[in-house]
N, CA, C and O atoms as a DFTB+ gen file, in Angstrom:
540 C
 N C O
     1  1     -19.835     -10.802       3.792
     2  2     -19.110     -12.045       4.043
     3  2     -17.615     -11.758       3.854
     4  3     -17.234     -11.007       2.956
     5  1     -16.804     -12.335       4.669
     6  2     -15.360     -12.189       4.590
     7  2     -14.812     -12.882       3.382
     8  3     -15.098     -14.057       3.156
     9  1     -14.031     -12.181       2.603
    10  2     -13.390     -12.753       1.451
    11  2     -11.895     -13.140       1.721
    12  3     -11.406     -14.179       1.277
    13  1     -11.205     -12.236       2.476
    14  2      -9.813     -12.602       2.829
    15  2      -9.248     -11.621       3.849
    16  3      -9.743     -10.506       4.021
    17  1      -8.204     -12.074       4.509
    18  2      -7.466     -11.335       5.535
    19  2      -6.015     -11.365       5.150
    20  3      -5.508     -12.400       4.720
    21  1      -5.350     -10.269       5.292
    22  2      -3.924     -10.247       5.072
    23  2      -3.202      -9.279       5.994
    24  3      -3.763      -8.257       6.389
    25  1      -1.946      -9.601       6.341
    26  2      -1.153      -8.670       7.142
    27  2       0.294      -8.737       6.619
    28  3       0.726      -9.703       5.990
    29  1       0.991      -7.668       6.917
    30  2       2.392      -7.643       6.506
    31  2       3.213      -6.688       7.410
    32  3       2.710      -5.678       7.903
    33  1       4.497      -7.054       7.603
    34  2       5.434      -6.246       8.312
    35  2       6.449      -5.728       7.311
    36  3       6.826      -6.441       6.381
    37  1       6.918      -4.426       7.503
    38  2       7.899      -3.841       6.697
    39  2       9.014      -3.247       7.545
    40  3       8.733      -2.434       8.426
    41  1      10.210      -3.603       7.324
    42  2      11.358      -3.005       8.124
    43  2      11.635      -1.604       7.598
    44  3      11.817      -1.402       6.397
    45  1      11.662      -0.673       8.484
    46  2      11.921       0.759       8.094
    47  2      13.338       0.848       7.536
    48  3      13.555       1.586       6.575
    49  1      14.303       0.137       8.088
    50  2      15.679       0.284       7.631
    51  2      15.854      -0.346       6.234
    52  3      16.643       0.117       5.410
    53  1      15.121      -1.369       6.019
    54  2      15.189      -2.026       4.641
    55  2      14.562      -1.127       3.616
    56  3      15.104      -0.996       2.519
    57  1      13.420      -0.484       3.922
    58  2      12.748       0.416       3.023
    59  2      13.663       1.673       2.795
    60  3      13.774       2.176       1.676
    61  1      14.284       2.137       3.851
    62  2      15.162       3.374       3.730
    63  2      16.234       3.051       2.677
    64  3      16.540       3.903       1.843
    65  1      16.789       1.886       2.698
    66  2      17.838       1.552       1.734
    67  2      17.287       1.652       0.315
    68  3      17.962       2.183      -0.567
    69  1      16.064       1.146       0.074
    70  2      15.441       1.273      -1.229
    71  2      15.153       2.671      -1.666
    72  3      15.255       2.985      -2.851
    73  1      14.789       3.532      -0.727
    74  2      14.439       4.876      -1.027
    75  2      15.622       5.841      -1.123
    76  3      15.482       6.997      -1.523
    77  1      16.835       5.302      -0.728
    78  2      18.040       6.147      -0.885
    79  2      19.003       5.544      -1.831
    80  3      20.123       6.044      -1.940
    81  1      18.664       4.532      -2.510
    82  2      19.567       3.878      -3.448
    83  2      19.621       4.677      -4.794
    84  3      18.843       5.605      -5.020
    85  1      20.580       4.266      -5.669
    86  2      20.656       4.907      -6.926
    87  2      19.446       4.699      -7.786
    88  3      19.240       5.450      -8.740
    89  1      18.642       3.717      -7.493
    90  2      17.401       3.404      -8.216
    91  2      16.168       3.804      -7.492
    92  3      15.093       3.284      -7.792
    93  1      16.261       4.698      -6.558
    94  2      15.160       5.150      -5.744
    95  2      13.979       5.693      -6.560
    96  3      12.827       5.410      -6.232
    97  1      14.244       6.453      -7.596
    98  2      13.189       7.093      -8.401
    99  2      12.351       6.008      -9.057
   100  3      11.122       6.070      -9.068
   101  1      13.061       4.983      -9.620
   102  2      12.353       3.916     -10.354
   103  2      11.507       3.149      -9.346
   104  3      10.357       2.816      -9.634
   105  1      12.083       2.852      -8.116
   106  2      11.421       2.091      -7.062
   107  2      10.164       2.876      -6.660
   108  3       9.111       2.249      -6.541
   109  1      10.193       4.140      -6.453
   110  2       9.051       4.974      -6.045
   111  2       8.033       4.952      -7.126
   112  3       6.851       4.839      -6.799
   113  1       8.370       5.050      -8.414
   114  2       7.323       5.009      -9.522
   115  2       6.633       3.659      -9.556
   116  3       5.425       3.574      -9.777
   117  1       7.419       2.586      -9.331
   118  2       6.867       1.210      -9.455
   119  2       5.957       0.840      -8.264
   120  3       4.978       0.108      -8.412
   121  1       6.310       1.362      -7.102
   122  2       5.621       1.007      -5.833
   123  2       4.524       1.928      -5.382
   124  3       3.461       1.450      -4.984
   125  1       4.732       3.268      -5.424
   126  2       3.843       4.235      -4.872
   127  2       3.041       4.917      -5.879
   128  3       3.581       5.349      -6.898
   129  1       1.734       5.052      -5.659
   130  2       0.824       5.801      -6.548
   131  2       0.957       7.297      -6.346
   132  3       1.628       7.755      -5.422
   133  1       0.304       8.060      -7.230
   134  2       0.431       9.510      -7.174
   135  2       0.069      10.129      -5.849
   136  3       0.749      11.046      -5.389
   137  1      -0.992       9.646      -5.222
   138  2      -1.446      10.270      -3.957
   139  2      -0.446       9.963      -2.856
   140  3      -0.168      10.813      -2.010
   141  1       0.089       8.763      -2.863
   142  2       1.105       8.376      -1.863
   143  2       2.398       9.269      -2.057
   144  3       2.958       9.845      -1.124
   145  1       2.790       9.315      -3.327
   146  2       4.075      10.078      -3.589
   147  2       3.936      11.511      -3.084
   148  3       4.860      12.064      -2.486
   149  1       2.728      12.124      -3.342
   150  2       2.549      13.458      -2.891
   151  2       2.482      13.581      -1.355
   152  3       3.088      14.467      -0.753
   153  1       1.740      12.679      -0.766
   154  2       1.603      12.728       0.683
   155  2       2.917      12.472       1.436
   156  3       3.178      13.057       2.487
   157  1       3.716      11.595       0.873
   158  2       4.961      11.194       1.497
   159  2       6.119      12.116       1.061
   160  3       7.204      12.027       1.635
   161  1       5.928      12.965       0.100
   162  2       6.987      13.832      -0.370
   163  2       8.005      13.099      -1.169
   164  3       9.192      13.424      -1.133
   165  1       7.544      12.083      -1.912
   166  2       8.464      11.247      -2.722
   167  2       8.455      11.623      -4.194
   168  3       8.995      10.892      -5.025
   169  1       7.841      12.766      -4.527
   170  2       7.811      13.118      -5.966
   171  2       9.135      13.415      -6.491
   172  3       9.994      13.941      -5.783
   173  1       9.344      13.078      -7.776
   174  2      10.680      13.324      -8.393
   175  2      11.003      14.812      -8.262
   176  3      10.122      15.662      -8.390
   177  1      12.203      15.095      -8.021
   178  2      12.653      16.450      -7.908
   179  2      12.544      16.986      -6.493
   180  3      13.023      18.083      -6.205
   181  1      11.931      16.240      -5.627
   182  2      11.684      16.681      -4.226
   183  2      13.068      16.471      -3.477
   184  3      13.651      15.388      -3.446
   185  1      13.495      17.566      -2.914
   186  2      14.822      17.512      -2.265
   187  2      14.592      17.394      -0.694
   188  3      15.550      17.455       0.077
   189  1      13.356      17.231      -0.273
   190  2      13.100      17.143       1.165
   191  2      13.702      15.832       1.706
   192  3      13.547      14.774       1.098
   193  1      14.385      15.919       2.849
   194  2      14.959      14.729       3.465
   195  2      13.814      13.797       3.955
   196  3      12.702      14.227       4.262
   197  1      14.153      12.558       4.002
   198  2      13.138      11.583       4.465
   199  2      13.305      11.451       5.966
   200  3      14.182      10.746       6.465
   201  1      12.390      12.188       6.698
   202  2      12.445      12.139       8.133
   203  2      11.847      10.874       8.709
   204  3      11.308      10.063       7.956
   205  1      11.920      10.672      10.023
   206  2      11.479       9.393      10.606
   207  2       9.957       9.167      10.395
   208  3       9.526       8.057      10.083
   209  1       9.170      10.226      10.570
   210  2       7.721      10.043      10.334
   211  2       7.405       9.675       8.886
   212  3       6.579       8.795       8.643
   213  1       8.026      10.314       7.955
   214  2       7.731       9.979       6.525
   215  2       8.229       8.584       6.208
   216  3       7.576       7.869       5.448
   217  1       9.336       8.173       6.748
   218  2       9.853       6.894       6.468
   219  2       8.887       5.817       7.053
   220  3       8.607       4.809       6.404
   221  1       8.399       6.052       8.261
   222  2       7.426       5.077       8.873
   223  2       6.154       5.013       8.110
   224  3       5.573       3.937       7.969
   225  1       5.675       6.173       7.589
   226  2       4.497       6.176       6.810
   227  2       4.700       5.459       5.447
   228  3       3.804       4.750       4.989
   229  1       5.822       5.637       4.832
   230  2       6.172       4.979       3.605
   231  2       6.192       3.467       3.803
   232  3       5.644       2.714       2.998
   233  1       6.812       3.049       4.855
   234  2       6.867       1.609       5.236
   235  2       5.502       1.057       5.465
   236  3       5.188      -0.031       4.982
   237  1       4.661       1.781       6.199
   238  2       3.288       1.301       6.469
   239  2       2.508       1.188       5.163
   240  3       1.766       0.227       4.961
   241  1       2.671       2.154       4.290
   242  2       1.999       2.092       2.981
   243  2       2.490       0.897       2.146
   244  3       1.693       0.260       1.457
   245  1       3.745       0.602       2.201
   246  2       4.295      -0.533       1.465
   247  2       3.651      -1.787       2.050
   248  3       3.179      -2.636       1.294
   249  1       3.622      -1.922       3.360
   250  2       3.005      -3.055       4.084
   251  2       1.566      -3.193       3.675
   252  3       1.090      -4.313       3.490
   253  1       0.845      -2.085       3.524
   254  2      -0.599      -2.108       3.161
   255  2      -0.779      -2.814       1.809
   256  3      -1.718      -3.586       1.613
   257  1       0.169      -2.521       0.866
   258  2       0.090      -3.160      -0.455
   259  2       0.206      -4.702      -0.352
   260  3      -0.573      -5.459      -0.932
   261  1       1.201      -5.097       0.401
   262  2       1.401      -6.506       0.585
   263  2       0.288      -7.211       1.319
   264  3      -0.072      -8.348       1.014
   265  1      -0.256      -6.493       2.310
   266  2      -1.397      -7.046       3.078
   267  2      -2.591      -7.261       2.176
   268  3      -3.263      -8.289       2.267
   269  1      -2.878      -6.250       1.259
   270  2      -3.990      -6.457       0.337
   271  2      -3.772      -7.671      -0.546
   272  3      -4.675      -8.487      -0.730
   273  1      -2.590      -7.785      -1.081
   274  2      -2.262      -8.943      -2.000
   275  2      -2.538     -10.279      -1.271
   276  3      -3.087     -11.218      -1.847
   277  1      -2.153     -10.326      -0.036
   278  2      -2.385     -11.512       0.777
   279  2      -3.875     -11.765       1.005
   280  3      -4.327     -12.907       0.921
   281  1      -4.629     -10.725       1.287
   282  2      -6.026     -10.866       1.525
   283  2      -6.753     -11.270       0.199
   284  3      -7.753     -11.986       0.243
   285  1      -6.251     -10.815      -0.955
   286  2      -6.786     -11.198      -2.259
   287  2      -6.451     -12.629      -2.554
   288  3      -7.148     -13.278      -3.333
   289  1      -5.405     -13.138      -1.956
   290  2      -5.044     -14.553      -2.123
   291  2      -4.295     -14.789      -3.439
   292  3      -4.298     -15.906      -3.959
   293  1      -3.673     -13.776      -3.966
   294  2      -2.982     -13.916      -5.250
   295  2      -1.515     -13.655      -5.228
   296  3      -0.790     -14.228      -6.041
   297  1      -1.060     -12.872      -4.396
   298  2       0.307     -12.386      -4.426
   299  2       0.435     -11.386      -5.544
   300  3      -0.568     -11.054      -6.176
   301  1       1.630     -10.889      -5.818
   302  2       1.824      -9.858      -6.823
   303  2       1.920     -10.488      -8.228
   304  3       2.975     -10.952      -8.662
   305  1       0.785     -10.480      -8.898
   306  2       0.692     -10.951     -10.307
   307  2      -0.425     -10.217     -10.992
   308  3      -1.109      -9.386     -10.395
   309  1      -0.600     -10.535     -12.248
   310  2      -1.709      -9.910     -12.992
   311  2      -3.042     -10.180     -12.257
   312  3      -3.276     -11.309     -11.825
   313  1      -3.901      -9.184     -12.112
   314  2      -3.878      -7.906     -12.724
   315  2      -3.256      -6.839     -11.863
   316  3      -3.383      -5.656     -12.177
   317  1      -2.611      -7.195     -10.824
   318  2      -2.170      -6.213      -9.808
   319  2      -0.868      -5.538     -10.086
   320  3       0.048      -6.152     -10.633
   321  1      -0.762      -4.264      -9.716
   322  2       0.431      -3.512      -9.755
   323  2       0.511      -2.672      -8.443
   324  3      -0.453      -2.013      -8.051
   325  1       1.694      -2.723      -7.789
   326  2       1.781      -2.079      -6.511
   327  2       1.359      -0.632      -6.529
   328  3       0.715      -0.178      -5.583
   329  1       1.693       0.109      -7.558
   330  2       1.333       1.587      -7.559
   331  2      -0.205       1.773      -7.745
   332  3      -0.717       2.880      -7.575
   333  1      -0.894       0.740      -8.077
   334  2      -2.391       0.848      -8.240
   335  2      -3.071       0.615      -6.875
   336  3      -4.276       0.828      -6.743
   337  1      -2.335       0.197      -5.909
   338  2      -2.866      -0.073      -4.543
   339  2      -2.318       0.992      -3.660
   340  3      -1.163       0.899      -3.245
   341  1      -3.090       2.010      -3.346
   342  2      -2.614       3.127      -2.580
   343  2      -3.217       3.108      -1.145
   344  3      -4.412       2.853      -0.993
   345  1      -2.419       3.368      -0.116
   346  2      -2.837       3.639       1.194
   347  2      -2.990       5.169       1.332
   348  3      -2.004       5.901       1.245
   349  1      -4.203       5.635       1.544
   350  2      -4.358       7.109       1.686
   351  2      -4.954       7.376       3.023
   352  3      -5.415       6.457       3.699
   353  1      -4.954       8.626       3.421
   354  2      -5.553       9.043       4.789
   355  2      -6.836       9.789       4.512
   356  3      -6.878      10.662       3.646
   357  1      -7.879       9.454       5.237
   358  2      -9.096      10.071       5.116
   359  2      -9.007      11.450       5.887
   360  3      -8.031      11.706       6.592
   361  1     -10.038      12.305       5.730
   362  2      -9.946      13.589       6.394
   363  2      -9.793      13.494       7.900
   364  3      -9.194      14.371       8.521
   365  1     -10.333      12.429       8.497
   366  2     -10.160      12.274       9.965
   367  2      -8.852      11.572      10.299
   368  3      -8.610      11.295      11.474
   369  1      -7.976      11.261       9.304
   370  2      -6.719      10.655       9.580
   371  2      -6.645       9.196       9.450
   372  3      -5.555       8.624       9.430
   373  1      -7.817       8.542       9.357
   374  2      -7.867       7.103       9.269
   375  2      -7.314       6.583       7.898
   376  3      -7.538       7.197       6.856
   377  1      -6.622       5.488       7.938
   378  2      -6.109       4.997       6.647
   379  2      -7.210       4.308       5.862
   380  3      -8.142       3.734       6.425
   381  1      -7.077       4.381       4.576
   382  2      -8.021       3.686       3.619
   383  2      -7.309       3.314       2.375
   384  3      -6.259       3.884       2.077
   385  1      -7.848       2.346       1.601
   386  2      -7.300       2.026       0.319
   387  2      -7.947       2.853      -0.740
   388  3      -9.122       3.210      -0.665
   389  1      -7.132       3.155      -1.753
   390  2      -7.606       3.770      -3.033
   391  2      -7.034       2.907      -4.146
   392  3      -5.822       2.696      -4.192
   393  1      -7.837       2.424      -5.005
   394  2      -7.404       1.537      -6.100
   395  2      -7.594       2.225      -7.432
   396  3      -8.511       3.029      -7.599
   397  1      -6.725       1.910      -8.383
   398  2      -6.797       2.435      -9.731
   399  2      -6.495       1.294     -10.719
   400  3      -6.106       0.192     -10.331
   401  1      -6.691       1.606     -12.017
   402  2      -6.336       0.701     -13.089
   403  2      -7.016      -0.661     -12.923
   404  3      -8.162      -0.777     -12.489
   405  1      -6.233      -1.690     -13.297
   406  2      -6.726      -3.002     -13.324
   407  2      -7.024      -3.505     -11.915
   408  3      -7.873      -4.380     -11.751
   409  1      -6.392      -3.011     -10.960
   410  2      -6.618      -3.378      -9.555
   411  2      -8.040      -2.909      -9.148
   412  3      -8.789      -3.653      -8.515
   413  1      -8.381      -1.695      -9.514
   414  2      -9.735      -1.189      -9.236
   415  2     -10.792      -1.988      -9.931
   416  3     -11.866      -2.211      -9.372
   417  1     -10.510      -2.442     -11.176
   418  2     -11.513      -3.228     -11.917
   419  2     -11.645      -4.588     -11.310
   420  3     -12.739      -5.151     -11.327
   421  1     -10.586      -5.150     -10.772
   422  2     -10.672      -6.469     -10.055
   423  2     -11.462      -6.399      -8.787
   424  3     -12.275      -7.274      -8.489
   425  1     -11.215      -5.332      -8.026
   426  2     -12.008      -5.104      -6.791
   427  2     -13.447      -4.943      -7.097
   428  3     -14.287      -5.543      -6.426
   429  1     -13.782      -4.144      -8.100
   430  2     -15.216      -3.892      -8.452
   431  2     -15.792      -5.191      -9.033
   432  3     -16.953      -5.482      -8.745
   433  1     -15.086      -5.975      -9.812
   434  2     -15.636      -7.190     -10.382
   435  2     -15.974      -8.213      -9.305
   436  3     -16.970      -8.930      -9.404
   437  1     -15.115      -8.273      -8.256
   438  2     -15.355      -9.218      -7.106
   439  2     -16.276      -8.589      -6.097
   440  3     -16.618      -9.218      -5.095
   441  1     -16.696      -7.340      -6.340
   442  2     -17.647      -6.660      -5.435
   443  2     -17.095      -6.682      -3.997
   444  3     -17.770      -7.155      -3.082
   445  1     -15.922      -6.191      -3.809
   446  2     -15.199      -6.208      -2.529
   447  2     -15.099      -4.806      -1.921
   448  3     -15.092      -3.801      -2.631
   449  1     -15.020      -4.770      -0.583
   450  2     -14.713      -3.595       0.183
   451  2     -13.528      -3.874       0.999
   452  3     -13.491      -4.882       1.703
   453  1     -12.524      -3.011       0.943
   454  2     -11.244      -3.253       1.654
   455  2     -11.174      -2.321       2.865
   456  3     -11.486      -1.135       2.764
   457  1     -10.766      -2.865       4.000
   458  2     -10.495      -2.167       5.199
   459  2      -9.046      -2.248       5.539
   460  3      -8.427      -3.287       5.314
   461  1      -8.450      -1.160       6.093
   462  2      -7.074      -1.113       6.354
   463  2      -6.813      -0.568       7.743
   464  3      -7.475       0.366       8.196
   465  1      -5.824      -1.172       8.423
   466  2      -5.314      -0.720       9.672
   467  2      -3.788      -0.739       9.589
   468  3      -3.205      -1.732       9.154
   469  1      -3.124       0.376      10.013
   470  2      -1.746       0.588       9.991
   471  2      -1.187       0.893      11.403
   472  3      -1.864       1.477      12.249
   473  1       0.097       0.466      11.618
   474  2       0.802       0.828      12.824
   475  2       2.300       0.757      12.588
   476  3       2.749       0.065      11.673
   477  1       3.061       1.442      13.376
   478  2       4.535       1.361      13.281
   479  2       5.129       1.568      14.686
   480  3       4.656       2.380      15.481
   481  1       6.189       0.791      14.944
   482  2       6.841       0.879      16.307
   483  2       8.104       0.099      16.136
   484  3       8.140      -0.916      15.440
   485  1       9.206       0.606      16.813
   486  2      10.424      -0.168      16.938
   487  2      11.078      -0.543      15.690
   488  3      11.700      -1.604      15.632
   489  1      10.988       0.273      14.643
   490  2      11.701      -0.055      13.368
   491  2      10.917      -0.896      12.430
   492  3      11.426      -1.338      11.400
   493  1       9.668      -1.127      12.773
   494  2       8.806      -1.981      11.850
   495  2       7.519      -1.265      11.663
   496  3       7.073      -0.534      12.547
   497  1       6.884      -1.468      10.481
   498  2       5.521      -0.996      10.196
   499  2       4.648      -2.182       9.858
   500  3       5.099      -3.137       9.226
   501  1       3.382      -2.121      10.283
   502  2       2.427      -3.201      10.116
   503  2       1.238      -2.748       9.409
   504  3       0.759      -1.637       9.640
   505  1       0.735      -3.557       8.553
   506  2      -0.610      -3.299       7.871
   507  2      -1.432      -4.539       7.998
   508  3      -0.942      -5.666       7.920
   509  1      -2.744      -4.284       8.204
   510  2      -3.675      -5.325       8.335
   511  2      -4.817      -5.057       7.353
   512  3      -5.356      -3.952       7.396
   513  1      -5.226      -5.959       6.482
   514  2      -6.231      -5.731       5.489
   515  2      -7.346      -6.804       5.587
   516  3      -7.082      -8.001       5.696
   517  1      -8.585      -6.319       5.542
   518  2      -9.691      -7.304       5.404
   519  2     -10.435      -6.982       4.047
   520  3     -10.624      -5.815       3.704
   521  1     -10.815      -7.963       3.353
   522  2     -11.644      -7.787       2.153
   523  2     -12.991      -8.516       2.423
   524  3     -13.065      -9.690       2.784
   525  1     -14.048      -7.690       2.208
   526  2     -15.384      -8.246       2.445
   527  2     -16.203      -8.071       1.231
   528  3     -16.150      -7.042       0.558
   529  1     -16.989      -9.114       0.940
   530  2     -17.888      -9.083      -0.210
   531  2     -19.076      -8.169       0.115
   532  3     -19.720      -8.291       1.157
   533  1     -19.333      -7.258      -0.812
   534  2     -20.485      -6.378      -0.680
   535  2     -21.756      -7.157      -1.054
   536  3     -21.755      -7.984      -1.966
   537  1     -22.804      -6.874      -0.345
   538  2     -24.089      -7.581      -0.647
   539  2     -24.959      -6.812      -1.539
   540  3     -26.052      -7.266      -1.877
């Protein structure tokens, strides 16, 4: 049974400002989980420039977090933390959610399965999330 649906758009230029500001390291730690930081090359001490593909992926991952919160119907509040909601890629390249901490406990408690779809085009990234109750 469907529990919730959420979608979100993220501007690549807006995210680029956050990732290149003086507070970028704190932003990355607060928003992106370890798997995302590694996949996106956002780990502290990484000197790799943020190319267009990595920026679009980072924006899509950010939108995925917001889409999940909308599907959950809660917004960003306890027990959720953005870095506990990760958008990861499966072996076949398909996007999927990986939860940790209190967010994982909430998903398990509510017996939910999350589905994720991502896209980016024209300076925007889109994420679409469905939450379904497991039977």
